[in-house]
PDB file of N, CA and C in Angstrom:
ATOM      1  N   UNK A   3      11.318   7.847 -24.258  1.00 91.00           N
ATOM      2  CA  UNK A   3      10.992   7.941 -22.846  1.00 91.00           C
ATOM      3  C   UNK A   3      11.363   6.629 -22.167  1.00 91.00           C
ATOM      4  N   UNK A   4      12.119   6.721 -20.719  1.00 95.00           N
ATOM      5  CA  UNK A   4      12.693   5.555 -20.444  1.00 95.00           C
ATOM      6  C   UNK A   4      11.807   5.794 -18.800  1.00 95.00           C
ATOM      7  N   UNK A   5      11.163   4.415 -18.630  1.00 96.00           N
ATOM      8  CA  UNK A   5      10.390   4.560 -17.498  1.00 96.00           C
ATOM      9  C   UNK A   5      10.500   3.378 -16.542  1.00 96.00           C
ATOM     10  N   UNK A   6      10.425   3.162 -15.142  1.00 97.00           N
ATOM     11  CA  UNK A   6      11.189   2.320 -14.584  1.00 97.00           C
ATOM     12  C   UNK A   6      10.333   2.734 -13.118  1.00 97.00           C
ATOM     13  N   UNK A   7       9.468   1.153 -12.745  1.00 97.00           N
ATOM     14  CA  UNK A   7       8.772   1.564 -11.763  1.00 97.00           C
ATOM     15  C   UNK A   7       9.407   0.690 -10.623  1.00 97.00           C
ATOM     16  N   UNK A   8       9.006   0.876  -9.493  1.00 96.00           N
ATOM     17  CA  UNK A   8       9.936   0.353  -8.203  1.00 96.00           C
ATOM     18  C   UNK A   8       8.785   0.073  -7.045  1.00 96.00           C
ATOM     19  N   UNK A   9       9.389  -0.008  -5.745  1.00 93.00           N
ATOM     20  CA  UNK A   9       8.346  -0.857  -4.909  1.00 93.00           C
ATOM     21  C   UNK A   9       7.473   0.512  -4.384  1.00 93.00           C
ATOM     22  N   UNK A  10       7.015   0.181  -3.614  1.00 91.00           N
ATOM     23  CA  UNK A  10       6.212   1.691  -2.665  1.00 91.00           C
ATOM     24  C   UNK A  10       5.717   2.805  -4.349  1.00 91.00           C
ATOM     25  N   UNK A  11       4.816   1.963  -5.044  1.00 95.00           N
ATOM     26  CA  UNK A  11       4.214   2.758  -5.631  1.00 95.00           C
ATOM     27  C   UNK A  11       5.006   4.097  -6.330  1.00 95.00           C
ATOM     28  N   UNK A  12       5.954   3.921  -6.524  1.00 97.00           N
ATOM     29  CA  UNK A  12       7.016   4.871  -7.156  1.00 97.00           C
ATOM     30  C   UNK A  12       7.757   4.392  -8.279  1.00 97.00           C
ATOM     31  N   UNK A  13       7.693   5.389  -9.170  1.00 97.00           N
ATOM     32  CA  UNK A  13       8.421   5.335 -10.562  1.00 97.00           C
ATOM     33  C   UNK A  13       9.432   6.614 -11.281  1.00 97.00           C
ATOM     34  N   UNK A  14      10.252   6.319 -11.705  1.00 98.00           N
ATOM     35  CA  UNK A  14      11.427   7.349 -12.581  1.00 98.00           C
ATOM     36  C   UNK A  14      10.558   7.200 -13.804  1.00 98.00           C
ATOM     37  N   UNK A  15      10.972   8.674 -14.909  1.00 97.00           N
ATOM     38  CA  UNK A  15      10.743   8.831 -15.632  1.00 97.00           C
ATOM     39  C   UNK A  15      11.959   9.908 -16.384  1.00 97.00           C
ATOM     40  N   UNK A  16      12.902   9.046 -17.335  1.00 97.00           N
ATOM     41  CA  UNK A  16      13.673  10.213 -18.108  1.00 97.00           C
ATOM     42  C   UNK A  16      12.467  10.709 -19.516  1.00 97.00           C
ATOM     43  N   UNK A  17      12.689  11.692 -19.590  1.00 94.00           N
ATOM     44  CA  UNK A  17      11.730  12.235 -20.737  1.00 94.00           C
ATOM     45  C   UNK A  17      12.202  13.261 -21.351  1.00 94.00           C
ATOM     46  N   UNK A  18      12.624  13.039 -22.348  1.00 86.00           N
ATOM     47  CA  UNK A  18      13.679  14.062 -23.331  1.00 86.00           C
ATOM     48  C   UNK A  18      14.901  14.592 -22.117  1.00 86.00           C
ATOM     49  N   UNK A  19      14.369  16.130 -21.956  1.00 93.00           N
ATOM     50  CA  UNK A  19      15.323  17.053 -21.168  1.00 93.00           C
ATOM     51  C   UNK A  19      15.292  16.369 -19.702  1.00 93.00           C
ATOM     52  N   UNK A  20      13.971  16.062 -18.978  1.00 96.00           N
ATOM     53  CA  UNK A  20      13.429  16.275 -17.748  1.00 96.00           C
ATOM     54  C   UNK A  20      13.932  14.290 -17.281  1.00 96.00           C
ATOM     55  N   UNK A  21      14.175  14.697 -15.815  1.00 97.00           N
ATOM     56  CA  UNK A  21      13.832  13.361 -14.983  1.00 97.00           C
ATOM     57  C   UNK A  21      13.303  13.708 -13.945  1.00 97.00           C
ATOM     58  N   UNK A  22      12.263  12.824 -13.871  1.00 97.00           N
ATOM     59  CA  UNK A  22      10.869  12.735 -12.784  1.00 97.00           C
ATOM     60  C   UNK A  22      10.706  11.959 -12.160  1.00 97.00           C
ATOM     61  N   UNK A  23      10.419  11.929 -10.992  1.00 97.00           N
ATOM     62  CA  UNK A  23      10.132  10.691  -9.761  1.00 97.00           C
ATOM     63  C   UNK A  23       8.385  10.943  -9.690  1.00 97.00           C
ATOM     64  N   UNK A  24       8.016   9.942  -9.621  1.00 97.00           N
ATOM     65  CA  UNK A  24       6.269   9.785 -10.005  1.00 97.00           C
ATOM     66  C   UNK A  24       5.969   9.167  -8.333  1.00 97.00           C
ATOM     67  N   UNK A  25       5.048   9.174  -7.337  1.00 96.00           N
ATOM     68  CA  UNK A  25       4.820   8.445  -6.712  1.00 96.00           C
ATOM     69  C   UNK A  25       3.063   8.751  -6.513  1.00 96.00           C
ATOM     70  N   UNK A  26       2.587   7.405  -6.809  1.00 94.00           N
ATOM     71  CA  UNK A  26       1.039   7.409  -6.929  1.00 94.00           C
ATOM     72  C   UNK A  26       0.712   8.004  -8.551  1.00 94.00           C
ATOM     73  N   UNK A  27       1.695   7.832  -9.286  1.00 91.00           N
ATOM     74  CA  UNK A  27       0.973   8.720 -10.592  1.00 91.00           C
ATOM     75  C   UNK A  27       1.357  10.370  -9.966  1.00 91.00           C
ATOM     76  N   UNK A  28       1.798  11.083  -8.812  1.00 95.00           N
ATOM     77  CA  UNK A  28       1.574  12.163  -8.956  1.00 95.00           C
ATOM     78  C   UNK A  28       3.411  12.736  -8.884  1.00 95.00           C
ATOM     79  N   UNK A  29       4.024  13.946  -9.665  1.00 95.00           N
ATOM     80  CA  UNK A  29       4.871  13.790  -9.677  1.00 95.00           C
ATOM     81  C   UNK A  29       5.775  14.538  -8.476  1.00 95.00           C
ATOM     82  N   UNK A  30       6.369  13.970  -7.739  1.00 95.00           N
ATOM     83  CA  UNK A  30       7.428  14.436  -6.568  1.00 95.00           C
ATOM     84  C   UNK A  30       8.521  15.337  -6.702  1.00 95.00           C
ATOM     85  N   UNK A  31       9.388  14.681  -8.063  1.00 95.00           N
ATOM     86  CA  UNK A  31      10.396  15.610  -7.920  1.00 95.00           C
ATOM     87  C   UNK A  31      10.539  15.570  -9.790  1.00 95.00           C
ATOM     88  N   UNK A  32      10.847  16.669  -9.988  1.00 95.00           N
ATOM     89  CA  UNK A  32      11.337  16.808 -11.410  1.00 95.00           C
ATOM     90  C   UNK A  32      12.589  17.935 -11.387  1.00 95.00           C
ATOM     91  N   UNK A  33      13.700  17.163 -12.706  1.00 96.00           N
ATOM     92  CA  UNK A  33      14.801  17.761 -12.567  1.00 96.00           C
ATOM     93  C   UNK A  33      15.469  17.906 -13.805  1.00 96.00           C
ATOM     94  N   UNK A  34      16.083  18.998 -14.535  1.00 96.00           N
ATOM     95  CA  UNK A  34      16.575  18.902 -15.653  1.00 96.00           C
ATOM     96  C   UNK A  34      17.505  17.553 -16.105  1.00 96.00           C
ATOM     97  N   UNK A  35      17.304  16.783 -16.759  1.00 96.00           N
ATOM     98  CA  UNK A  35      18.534  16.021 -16.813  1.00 96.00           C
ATOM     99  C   UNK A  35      19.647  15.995 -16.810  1.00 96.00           C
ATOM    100  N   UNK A  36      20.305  17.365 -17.522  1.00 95.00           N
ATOM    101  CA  UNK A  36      21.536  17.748 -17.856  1.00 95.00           C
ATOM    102  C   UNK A  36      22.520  18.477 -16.314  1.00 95.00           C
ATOM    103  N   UNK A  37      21.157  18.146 -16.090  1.00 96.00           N
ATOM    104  CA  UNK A  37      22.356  18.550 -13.993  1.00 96.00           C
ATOM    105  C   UNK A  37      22.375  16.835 -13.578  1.00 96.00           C
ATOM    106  N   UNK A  38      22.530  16.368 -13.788  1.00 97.00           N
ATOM    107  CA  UNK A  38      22.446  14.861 -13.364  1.00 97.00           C
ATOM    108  C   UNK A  38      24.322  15.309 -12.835  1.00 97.00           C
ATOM    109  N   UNK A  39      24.790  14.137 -12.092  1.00 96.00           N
ATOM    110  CA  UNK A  39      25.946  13.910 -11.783  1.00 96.00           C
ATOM    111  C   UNK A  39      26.462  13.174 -11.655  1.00 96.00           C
ATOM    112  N   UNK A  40      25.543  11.750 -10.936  1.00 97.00           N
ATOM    113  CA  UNK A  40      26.432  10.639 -10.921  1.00 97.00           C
ATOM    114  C   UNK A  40      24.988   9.636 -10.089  1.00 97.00           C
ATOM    115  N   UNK A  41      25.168   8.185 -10.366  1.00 97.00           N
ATOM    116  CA  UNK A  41      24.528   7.454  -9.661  1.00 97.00           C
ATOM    117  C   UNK A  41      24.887   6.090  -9.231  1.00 97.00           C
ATOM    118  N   UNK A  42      24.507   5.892  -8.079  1.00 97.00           N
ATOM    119  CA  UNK A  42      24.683   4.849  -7.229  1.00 97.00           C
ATOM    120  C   UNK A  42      23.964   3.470  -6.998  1.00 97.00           C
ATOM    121  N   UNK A  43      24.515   2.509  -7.511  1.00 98.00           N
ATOM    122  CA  UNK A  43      23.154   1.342  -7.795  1.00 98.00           C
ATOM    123  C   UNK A  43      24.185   0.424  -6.881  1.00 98.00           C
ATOM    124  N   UNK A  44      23.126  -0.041  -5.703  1.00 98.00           N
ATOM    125  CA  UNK A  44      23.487  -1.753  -4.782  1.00 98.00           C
ATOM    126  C   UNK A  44      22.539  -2.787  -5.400  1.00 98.00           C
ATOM    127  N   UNK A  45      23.450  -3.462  -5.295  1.00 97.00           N
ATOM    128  CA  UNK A  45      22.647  -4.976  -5.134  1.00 97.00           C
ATOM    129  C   UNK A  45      21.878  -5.264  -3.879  1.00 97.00           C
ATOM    130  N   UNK A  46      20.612  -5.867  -3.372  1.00 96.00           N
ATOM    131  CA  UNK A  46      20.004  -5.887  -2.195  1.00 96.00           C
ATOM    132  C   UNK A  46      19.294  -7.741  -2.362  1.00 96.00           C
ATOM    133  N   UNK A  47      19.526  -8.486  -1.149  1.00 94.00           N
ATOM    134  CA  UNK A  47      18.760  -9.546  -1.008  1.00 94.00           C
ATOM    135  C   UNK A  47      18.371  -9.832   0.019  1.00 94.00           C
ATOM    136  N   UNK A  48      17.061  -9.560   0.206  1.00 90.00           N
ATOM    137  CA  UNK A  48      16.455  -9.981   1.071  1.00 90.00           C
ATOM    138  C   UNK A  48      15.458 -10.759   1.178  1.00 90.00           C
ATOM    139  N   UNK A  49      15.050 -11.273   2.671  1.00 88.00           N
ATOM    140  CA  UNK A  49      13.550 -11.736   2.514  1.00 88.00           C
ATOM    141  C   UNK A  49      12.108 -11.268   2.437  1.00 88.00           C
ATOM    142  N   UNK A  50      11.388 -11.757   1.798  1.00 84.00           N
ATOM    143  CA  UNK A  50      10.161 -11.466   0.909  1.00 84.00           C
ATOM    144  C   UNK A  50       9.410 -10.901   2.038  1.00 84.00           C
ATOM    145  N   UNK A  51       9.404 -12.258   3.317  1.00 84.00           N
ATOM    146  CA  UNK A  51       8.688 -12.034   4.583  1.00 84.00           C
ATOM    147  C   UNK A  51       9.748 -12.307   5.760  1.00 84.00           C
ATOM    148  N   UNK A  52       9.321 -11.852   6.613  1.00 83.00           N
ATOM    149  CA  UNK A  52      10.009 -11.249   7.700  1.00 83.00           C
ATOM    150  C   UNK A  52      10.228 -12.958   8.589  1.00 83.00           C
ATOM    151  N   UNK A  53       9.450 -13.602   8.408  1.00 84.00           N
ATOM    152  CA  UNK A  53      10.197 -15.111   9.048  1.00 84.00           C
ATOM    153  C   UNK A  53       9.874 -16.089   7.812  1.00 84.00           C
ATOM    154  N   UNK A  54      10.158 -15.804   6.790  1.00 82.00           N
ATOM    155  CA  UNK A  54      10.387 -16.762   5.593  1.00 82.00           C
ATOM    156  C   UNK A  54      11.890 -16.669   4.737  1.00 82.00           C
ATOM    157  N   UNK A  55      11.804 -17.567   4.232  1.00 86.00           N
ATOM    158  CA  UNK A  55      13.141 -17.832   3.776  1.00 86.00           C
ATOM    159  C   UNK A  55      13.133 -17.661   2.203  1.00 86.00           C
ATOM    160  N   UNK A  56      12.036 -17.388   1.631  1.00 90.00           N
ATOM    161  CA  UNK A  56      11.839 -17.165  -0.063  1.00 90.00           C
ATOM    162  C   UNK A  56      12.847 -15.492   0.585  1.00 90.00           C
ATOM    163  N   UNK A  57      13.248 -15.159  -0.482  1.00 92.00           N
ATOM    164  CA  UNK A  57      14.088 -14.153  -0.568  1.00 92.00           C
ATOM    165  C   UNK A  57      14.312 -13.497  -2.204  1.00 92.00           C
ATOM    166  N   UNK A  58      14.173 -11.794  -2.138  1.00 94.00           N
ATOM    167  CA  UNK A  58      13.688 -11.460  -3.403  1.00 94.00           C
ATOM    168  C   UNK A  58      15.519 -10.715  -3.615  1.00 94.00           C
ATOM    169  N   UNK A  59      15.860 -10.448  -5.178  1.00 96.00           N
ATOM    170  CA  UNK A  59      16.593  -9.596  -5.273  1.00 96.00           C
ATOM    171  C   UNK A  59      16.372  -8.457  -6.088  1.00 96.00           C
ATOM    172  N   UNK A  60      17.233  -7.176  -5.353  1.00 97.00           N
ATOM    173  CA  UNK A  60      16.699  -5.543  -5.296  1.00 97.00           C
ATOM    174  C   UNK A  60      17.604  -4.817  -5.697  1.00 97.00           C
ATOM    175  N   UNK A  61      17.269  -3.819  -6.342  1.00 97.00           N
ATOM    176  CA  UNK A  61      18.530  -2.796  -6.713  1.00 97.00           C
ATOM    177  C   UNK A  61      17.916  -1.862  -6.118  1.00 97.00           C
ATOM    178  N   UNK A  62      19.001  -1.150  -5.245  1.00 97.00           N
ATOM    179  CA  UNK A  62      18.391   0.167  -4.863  1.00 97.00           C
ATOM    180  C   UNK A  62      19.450   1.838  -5.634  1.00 97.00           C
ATOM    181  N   UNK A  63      18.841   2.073  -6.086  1.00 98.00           N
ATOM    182  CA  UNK A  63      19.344   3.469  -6.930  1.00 98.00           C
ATOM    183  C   UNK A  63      18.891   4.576  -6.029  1.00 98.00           C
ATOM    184  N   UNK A  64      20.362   5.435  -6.247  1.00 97.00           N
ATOM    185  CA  UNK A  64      20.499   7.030  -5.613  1.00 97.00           C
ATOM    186  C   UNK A  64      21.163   7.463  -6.655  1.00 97.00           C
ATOM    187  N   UNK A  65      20.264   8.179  -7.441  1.00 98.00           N
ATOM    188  CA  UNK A  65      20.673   9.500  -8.693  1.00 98.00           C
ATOM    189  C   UNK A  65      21.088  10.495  -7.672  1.00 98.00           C
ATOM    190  N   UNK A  66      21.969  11.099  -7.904  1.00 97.00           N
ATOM    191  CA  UNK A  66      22.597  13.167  -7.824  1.00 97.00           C
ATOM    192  C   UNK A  66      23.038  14.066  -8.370  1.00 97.00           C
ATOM    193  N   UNK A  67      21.863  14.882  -8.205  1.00 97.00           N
ATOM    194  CA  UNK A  67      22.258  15.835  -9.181  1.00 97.00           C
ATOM    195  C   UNK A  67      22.791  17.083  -8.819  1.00 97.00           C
ATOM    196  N   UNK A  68      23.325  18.380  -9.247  1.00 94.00           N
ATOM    197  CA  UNK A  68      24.301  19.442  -9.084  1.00 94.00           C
ATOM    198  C   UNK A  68      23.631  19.985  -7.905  1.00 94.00           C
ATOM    199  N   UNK A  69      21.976  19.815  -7.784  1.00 88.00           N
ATOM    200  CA  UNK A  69      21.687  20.446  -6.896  1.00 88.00           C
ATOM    201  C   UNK A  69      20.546  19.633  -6.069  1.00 88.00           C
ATOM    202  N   UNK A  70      20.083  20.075  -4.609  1.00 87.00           N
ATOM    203  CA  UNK A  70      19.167  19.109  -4.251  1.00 87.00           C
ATOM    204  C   UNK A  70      17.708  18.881  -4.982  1.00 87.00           C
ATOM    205  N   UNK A  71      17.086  17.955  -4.797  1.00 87.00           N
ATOM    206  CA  UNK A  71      17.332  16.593  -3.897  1.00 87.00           C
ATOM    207  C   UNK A  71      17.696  15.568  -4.635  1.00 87.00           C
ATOM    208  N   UNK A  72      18.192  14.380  -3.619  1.00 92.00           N
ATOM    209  CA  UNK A  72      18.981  13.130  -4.169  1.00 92.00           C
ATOM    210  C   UNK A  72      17.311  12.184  -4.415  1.00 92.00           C
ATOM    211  N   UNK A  73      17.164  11.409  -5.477  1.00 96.00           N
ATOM    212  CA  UNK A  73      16.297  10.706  -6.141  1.00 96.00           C
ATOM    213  C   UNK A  73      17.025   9.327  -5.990  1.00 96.00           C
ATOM    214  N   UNK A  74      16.239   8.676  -5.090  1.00 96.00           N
ATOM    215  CA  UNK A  74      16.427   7.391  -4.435  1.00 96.00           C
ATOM    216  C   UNK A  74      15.204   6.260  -5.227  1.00 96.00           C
ATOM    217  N   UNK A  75      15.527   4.788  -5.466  1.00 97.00           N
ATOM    218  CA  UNK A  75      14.763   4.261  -5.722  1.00 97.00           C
ATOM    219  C   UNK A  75      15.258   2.930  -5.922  1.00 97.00           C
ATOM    220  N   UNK A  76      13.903   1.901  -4.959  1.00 97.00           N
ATOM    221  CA  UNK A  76      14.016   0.856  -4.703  1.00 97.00           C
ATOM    222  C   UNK A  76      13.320  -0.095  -6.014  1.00 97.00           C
ATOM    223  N   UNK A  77      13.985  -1.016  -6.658  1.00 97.00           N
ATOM    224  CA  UNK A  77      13.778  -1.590  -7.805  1.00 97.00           C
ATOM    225  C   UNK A  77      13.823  -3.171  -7.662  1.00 97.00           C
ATOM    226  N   UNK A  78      13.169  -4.107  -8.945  1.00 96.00           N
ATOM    227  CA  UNK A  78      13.474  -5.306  -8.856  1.00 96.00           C
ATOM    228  C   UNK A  78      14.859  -5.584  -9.415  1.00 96.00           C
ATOM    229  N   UNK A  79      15.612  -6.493  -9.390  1.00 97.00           N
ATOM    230  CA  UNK A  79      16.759  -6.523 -10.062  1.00 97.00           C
ATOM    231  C   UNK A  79      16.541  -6.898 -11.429  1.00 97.00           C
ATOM    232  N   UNK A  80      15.664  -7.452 -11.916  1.00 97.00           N
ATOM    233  CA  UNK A  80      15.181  -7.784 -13.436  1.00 97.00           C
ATOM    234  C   UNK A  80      15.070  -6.267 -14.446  1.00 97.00           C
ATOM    235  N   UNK A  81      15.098  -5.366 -13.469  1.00 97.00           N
ATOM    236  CA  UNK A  81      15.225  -4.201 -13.987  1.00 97.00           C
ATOM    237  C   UNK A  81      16.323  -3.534 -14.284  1.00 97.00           C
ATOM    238  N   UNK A  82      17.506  -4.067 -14.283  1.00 97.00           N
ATOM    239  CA  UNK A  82      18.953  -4.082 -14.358  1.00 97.00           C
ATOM    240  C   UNK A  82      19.249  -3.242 -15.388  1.00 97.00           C
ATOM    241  N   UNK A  83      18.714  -3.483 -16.674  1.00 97.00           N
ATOM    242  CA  UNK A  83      18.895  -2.974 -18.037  1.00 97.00           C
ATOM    243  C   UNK A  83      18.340  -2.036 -18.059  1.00 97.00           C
ATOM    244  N   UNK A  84      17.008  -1.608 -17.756  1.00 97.00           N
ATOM    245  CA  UNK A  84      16.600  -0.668 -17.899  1.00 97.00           C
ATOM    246  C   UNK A  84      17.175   0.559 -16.985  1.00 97.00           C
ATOM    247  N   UNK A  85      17.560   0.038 -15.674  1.00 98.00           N
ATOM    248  CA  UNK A  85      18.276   1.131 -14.880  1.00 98.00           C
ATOM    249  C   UNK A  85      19.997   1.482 -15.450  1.00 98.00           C
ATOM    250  N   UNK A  86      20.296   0.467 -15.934  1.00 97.00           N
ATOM    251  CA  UNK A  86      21.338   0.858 -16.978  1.00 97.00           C
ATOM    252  C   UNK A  86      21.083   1.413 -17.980  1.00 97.00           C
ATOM    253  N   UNK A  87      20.379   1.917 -18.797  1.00 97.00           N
ATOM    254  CA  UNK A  87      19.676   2.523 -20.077  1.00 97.00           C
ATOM    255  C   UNK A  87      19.611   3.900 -19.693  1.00 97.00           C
ATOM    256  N   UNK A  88      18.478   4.416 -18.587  1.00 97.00           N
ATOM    257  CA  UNK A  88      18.287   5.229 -17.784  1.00 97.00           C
ATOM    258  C   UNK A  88      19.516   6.397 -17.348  1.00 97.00           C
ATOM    259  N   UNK A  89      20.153   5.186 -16.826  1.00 97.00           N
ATOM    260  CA  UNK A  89      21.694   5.866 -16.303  1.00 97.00           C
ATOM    261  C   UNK A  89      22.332   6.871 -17.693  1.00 97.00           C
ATOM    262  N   UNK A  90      22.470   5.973 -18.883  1.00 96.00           N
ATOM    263  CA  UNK A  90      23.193   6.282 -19.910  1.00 96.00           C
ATOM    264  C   UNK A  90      22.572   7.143 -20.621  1.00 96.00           C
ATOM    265  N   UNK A  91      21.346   7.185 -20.538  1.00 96.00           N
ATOM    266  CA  UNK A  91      20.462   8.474 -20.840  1.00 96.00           C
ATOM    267  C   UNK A  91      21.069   9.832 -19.987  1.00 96.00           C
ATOM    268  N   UNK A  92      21.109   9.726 -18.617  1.00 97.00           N
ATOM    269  CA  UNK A  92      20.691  11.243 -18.068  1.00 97.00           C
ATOM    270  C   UNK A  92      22.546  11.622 -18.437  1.00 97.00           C
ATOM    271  N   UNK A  93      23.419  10.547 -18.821  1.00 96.00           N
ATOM    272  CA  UNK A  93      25.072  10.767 -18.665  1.00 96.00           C
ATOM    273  C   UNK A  93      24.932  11.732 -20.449  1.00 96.00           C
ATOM    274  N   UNK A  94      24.283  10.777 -21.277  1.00 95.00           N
ATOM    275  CA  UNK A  94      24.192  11.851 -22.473  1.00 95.00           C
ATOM    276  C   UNK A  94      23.628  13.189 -22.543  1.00 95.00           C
ATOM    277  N   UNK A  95      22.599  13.058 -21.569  1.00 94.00           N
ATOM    278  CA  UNK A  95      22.287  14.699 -21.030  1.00 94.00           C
ATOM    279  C   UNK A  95      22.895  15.428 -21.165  1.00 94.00           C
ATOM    280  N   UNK A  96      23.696  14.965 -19.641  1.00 93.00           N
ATOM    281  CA  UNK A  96      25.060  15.779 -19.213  1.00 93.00           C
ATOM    282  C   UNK A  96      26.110  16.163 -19.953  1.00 93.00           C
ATOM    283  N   UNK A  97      26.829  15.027 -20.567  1.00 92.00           N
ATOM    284  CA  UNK A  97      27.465  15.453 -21.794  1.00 92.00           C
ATOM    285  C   UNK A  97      27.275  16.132 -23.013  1.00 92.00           C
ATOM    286  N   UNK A  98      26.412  16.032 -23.086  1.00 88.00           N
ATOM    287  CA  UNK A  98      25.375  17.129 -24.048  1.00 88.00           C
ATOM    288  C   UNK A  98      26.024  18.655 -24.179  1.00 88.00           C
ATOM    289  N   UNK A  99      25.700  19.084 -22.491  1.00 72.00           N
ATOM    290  CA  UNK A  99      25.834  20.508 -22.442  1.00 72.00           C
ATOM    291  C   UNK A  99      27.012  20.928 -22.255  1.00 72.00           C
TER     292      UNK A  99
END
């Protein structure tokens, strides 16, 4: 199980077959893995606070899959590996079938 939590109380979850978007612990969207299609990861830097100059860096991920909805998610960048892991998970899915 590859699990990967992000800002606004929201987390991915690949789990065997299934990928799940968790928000609050409760789950939003769940989707076979093996429909996965492709995903989209930016780099993001911004500031922490709105007139400060500390500044955090962000990955923001958009999974898509064959069918709706698109599974968006805002991450720390220290999470790099694991959203790479993740990725290579739902691609063996896919290739799978």
């Amino acid at each position: 199980m590859l699990e990967i939590r992000g800002l606004s109380n929201e987390t991915v979850v690949l789990d065997g077959e299934w990928f799940e978007k968790l928000r609050g612990g409760t789950s939003k969207t769940r989707l076979p893995a093996s429909s996965f299609v492709s995903a989209d990861v930016q780099d993001i830097d911004r500031r922490k606070k709105l007139f400060g100059s500390e500044r955090e860096q962000l990955l923001q991920v958009t999974f898509s899959f064959d069918r709706p909805p698109f599974v968006g998610l805002m991450t720390s960048a220290d999470n790099r590996s694991k959203v790479e892991a993740l990725i290579a998970g739902l691609e063996a899915a896919r290739d799978a079938n």
